[in-house]
């Protein structure tokens, strides 16, 4: 009954946890960029959707609109309001000639003091006007 079982000591387990913690701290700054890129993809996807809705609206009314209700577009609910969206969407100008839709980040992804801003127009090309 006094047989010793092979096992790790508490000190060995603590050392492993410390090493894992250090590795996580080293990897975390690299992950911030990946997280920012994923959020940028959300903005691009929604802006492309707005552009498609604007094209359909133009085919019916021969002008673009700055009204989300007229487009039947409902922006994603922001994280601060209990949703999962991280961008605020708006149409900053709309006329017969074209439109410009903008997505402004609601949080600073890399904590540099700048909010990421993306824009799209009737041509469908994205512009990152304020990189983050």
mmCIF file of C-alpha atoms in Angstrom:
data_model
loop_
_atom_site.group_PDB
_atom_site.id
_atom_site.type_symbol
_atom_site.label_atom_id
_atom_site.label_comp_id
_atom_site.label_asym_id
_atom_site.label_seq_id
_atom_site.Cartn_x
_atom_site.Cartn_y
_atom_site.Cartn_z
ATOM 1 C CA UNK A 1 0.000 0.000 0.000
ATOM 2 C CA UNK A 2 2.938 2.362 0.383
ATOM 3 C CA UNK A 3 3.650 2.195 -3.320
ATOM 4 C CA UNK A 4 4.690 5.533 -4.891
ATOM 5 C CA UNK A 5 2.802 6.585 -7.985
ATOM 6 C CA UNK A 6 4.645 8.535 -10.673
ATOM 7 C CA UNK A 7 3.263 12.079 -10.696
ATOM 8 C CA UNK A 8 4.237 15.713 -11.161
ATOM 9 C CA UNK A 9 4.999 17.846 -8.154
ATOM 10 C CA UNK A 10 3.184 21.083 -7.468
ATOM 11 C CA UNK A 11 6.359 23.019 -8.297
ATOM 12 C CA UNK A 12 6.632 21.360 -11.705
ATOM 13 C CA UNK A 13 3.001 22.160 -12.495
ATOM 14 C CA UNK A 14 3.473 25.803 -11.460
ATOM 15 C CA UNK A 15 6.536 26.114 -13.707
ATOM 16 C CA UNK A 16 4.538 24.802 -16.672
ATOM 17 C CA UNK A 17 1.767 27.335 -15.989
ATOM 18 C CA UNK A 18 4.292 30.180 -15.756
ATOM 19 C CA UNK A 19 5.866 29.165 -19.086
ATOM 20 C CA UNK A 20 2.435 28.972 -20.760
ATOM 21 C CA UNK A 21 1.570 32.420 -19.375
ATOM 22 C CA UNK A 22 4.787 33.903 -20.762
ATOM 23 C CA UNK A 23 4.117 32.369 -24.189
ATOM 24 C CA UNK A 24 0.597 33.832 -24.211
ATOM 25 C CA UNK A 25 1.943 37.282 -23.328
ATOM 26 C CA UNK A 26 4.442 37.042 -26.183
ATOM 27 C CA UNK A 27 1.760 36.004 -28.686
ATOM 28 C CA UNK A 28 -0.914 38.535 -27.639
ATOM 29 C CA UNK A 29 0.464 41.595 -29.515
ATOM 30 C CA UNK A 30 0.556 39.573 -32.737
ATOM 31 C CA UNK A 31 -3.071 38.561 -32.262
ATOM 32 C CA UNK A 32 -4.238 42.197 -31.978
ATOM 33 C CA UNK A 33 -3.513 42.741 -35.685
ATOM 34 C CA UNK A 34 -5.441 39.635 -36.645
ATOM 35 C CA UNK A 35 -8.413 40.757 -34.568
ATOM 36 C CA UNK A 36 -8.343 44.170 -36.274
ATOM 37 C CA UNK A 37 -8.289 42.504 -39.697
ATOM 38 C CA UNK A 38 -11.293 40.382 -38.780
ATOM 39 C CA UNK A 39 -13.214 43.488 -37.708
ATOM 40 C CA UNK A 40 -12.243 45.206 -40.977
ATOM 41 C CA UNK A 41 -13.764 42.301 -42.882
ATOM 42 C CA UNK A 42 -17.044 42.916 -41.043
ATOM 43 C CA UNK A 43 -17.016 46.541 -42.198
ATOM 44 C CA UNK A 44 -16.210 45.591 -45.793
ATOM 45 C CA UNK A 45 -18.949 42.960 -45.886
ATOM 46 C CA UNK A 46 -21.600 45.354 -44.561
ATOM 47 C CA UNK A 47 -20.476 48.186 -46.858
ATOM 48 C CA UNK A 48 -20.678 45.853 -49.868
ATOM 49 C CA UNK A 49 -24.194 44.911 -48.770
ATOM 50 C CA UNK A 50 -25.141 48.607 -48.544
ATOM 51 C CA UNK A 51 -23.674 49.166 -52.016
ATOM 52 C CA UNK A 52 -25.795 46.323 -53.433
ATOM 53 C CA UNK A 53 -28.910 47.752 -51.761
ATOM 54 C CA UNK A 54 -28.107 51.198 -53.176
ATOM 55 C CA UNK A 55 -27.762 49.734 -56.686
ATOM 56 C CA UNK A 56 -31.161 48.075 -56.371
ATOM 57 C CA UNK A 57 -32.692 51.293 -55.008
ATOM 58 C CA UNK A 58 -31.187 53.278 -57.907
ATOM 59 C CA UNK A 59 -32.706 50.909 -60.467
ATOM 60 C CA UNK A 60 -36.161 51.594 -59.036
ATOM 61 C CA UNK A 61 -35.907 55.317 -58.177
ATOM 62 C CA UNK A 62 -33.113 56.637 -60.477
ATOM 63 C CA UNK A 63 -31.288 58.154 -57.517
ATOM 64 C CA UNK A 64 -29.389 56.964 -54.453
ATOM 65 C CA UNK A 65 -30.658 57.422 -50.900
ATOM 66 C CA UNK A 66 -29.134 58.182 -47.516
ATOM 67 C CA UNK A 67 -32.000 56.496 -45.663
ATOM 68 C CA UNK A 68 -31.354 53.022 -44.265
ATOM 69 C CA UNK A 69 -35.090 52.402 -43.889
ATOM 70 C CA UNK A 70 -35.617 53.035 -47.602
ATOM 71 C CA UNK A 71 -32.878 50.478 -48.295
ATOM 72 C CA UNK A 72 -34.322 48.017 -45.743
ATOM 73 C CA UNK A 73 -30.902 47.904 -44.066
ATOM 74 C CA UNK A 74 -30.605 47.367 -40.353
ATOM 75 C CA UNK A 75 -27.074 47.946 -39.022
ATOM 76 C CA UNK A 76 -25.672 45.320 -36.656
ATOM 77 C CA UNK A 77 -26.279 46.008 -32.972
ATOM 78 C CA UNK A 78 -23.101 47.303 -31.340
ATOM 79 C CA UNK A 79 -21.300 45.394 -28.594
ATOM 80 C CA UNK A 80 -22.011 48.278 -26.225
ATOM 81 C CA UNK A 81 -25.744 47.635 -26.756
ATOM 82 C CA UNK A 82 -25.510 43.878 -26.313
ATOM 83 C CA UNK A 83 -24.879 42.894 -29.942
ATOM 84 C CA UNK A 84 -21.772 41.817 -31.784
ATOM 85 C CA UNK A 85 -21.236 44.749 -34.177
ATOM 86 C CA UNK A 86 -18.148 46.936 -33.855
ATOM 87 C CA UNK A 87 -18.780 49.541 -36.590
ATOM 88 C CA UNK A 88 -21.217 52.442 -36.888
ATOM 89 C CA UNK A 89 -22.636 52.688 -40.419
ATOM 90 C CA UNK A 90 -23.859 55.810 -42.185
ATOM 91 C CA UNK A 91 -24.443 57.108 -45.686
ATOM 92 C CA UNK A 92 -22.649 60.433 -45.757
ATOM 93 C CA UNK A 93 -23.937 61.604 -49.134
ATOM 94 C CA UNK A 94 -26.377 60.404 -51.754
ATOM 95 C CA UNK A 95 -27.557 61.964 -55.009
ATOM 96 C CA UNK A 96 -28.429 60.988 -58.562
ATOM 97 C CA UNK A 97 -24.727 60.769 -59.386
ATOM 98 C CA UNK A 98 -23.581 58.504 -56.555
ATOM 99 C CA UNK A 99 -23.301 57.836 -52.853
ATOM 100 C CA UNK A 100 -20.697 57.310 -50.167
ATOM 101 C CA UNK A 101 -21.281 54.951 -47.250
ATOM 102 C CA UNK A 102 -18.992 54.965 -44.223
ATOM 103 C CA UNK A 103 -18.208 52.482 -41.451
ATOM 104 C CA UNK A 104 -16.544 53.969 -38.356
ATOM 105 C CA UNK A 105 -15.208 51.674 -35.637
ATOM 106 C CA UNK A 106 -16.991 52.011 -32.318
ATOM 107 C CA UNK A 107 -13.868 50.930 -30.427
ATOM 108 C CA UNK A 108 -10.124 51.370 -30.820
ATOM 109 C CA UNK A 109 -8.864 47.923 -31.840
ATOM 110 C CA UNK A 110 -5.144 48.481 -31.277
ATOM 111 C CA UNK A 111 -5.475 51.232 -28.658
ATOM 112 C CA UNK A 112 -3.555 53.837 -30.660
ATOM 113 C CA UNK A 113 -6.193 56.560 -30.295
ATOM 114 C CA UNK A 114 -7.549 56.248 -33.860
ATOM 115 C CA UNK A 115 -10.835 54.692 -34.871
ATOM 116 C CA UNK A 116 -10.766 52.664 -38.085
ATOM 117 C CA UNK A 117 -12.879 54.135 -40.932
ATOM 118 C CA UNK A 118 -13.858 52.456 -44.209
ATOM 119 C CA UNK A 119 -15.826 53.946 -47.121
ATOM 120 C CA UNK A 120 -17.441 52.623 -50.278
ATOM 121 C CA UNK A 121 -19.075 54.355 -53.235
ATOM 122 C CA UNK A 122 -21.194 53.350 -56.204
ATOM 123 C CA UNK A 123 -18.210 51.731 -57.951
ATOM 124 C CA UNK A 124 -17.875 49.217 -55.114
ATOM 125 C CA UNK A 125 -14.243 49.930 -54.289
ATOM 126 C CA UNK A 126 -13.324 50.089 -50.601
ATOM 127 C CA UNK A 127 -11.174 52.833 -49.114
ATOM 128 C CA UNK A 128 -9.679 52.708 -45.657
ATOM 129 C CA UNK A 129 -9.704 56.428 -44.899
ATOM 130 C CA UNK A 130 -8.394 56.050 -41.331
ATOM 131 C CA UNK A 131 -6.275 52.929 -40.765
ATOM 132 C CA UNK A 132 -6.111 51.368 -37.318
#
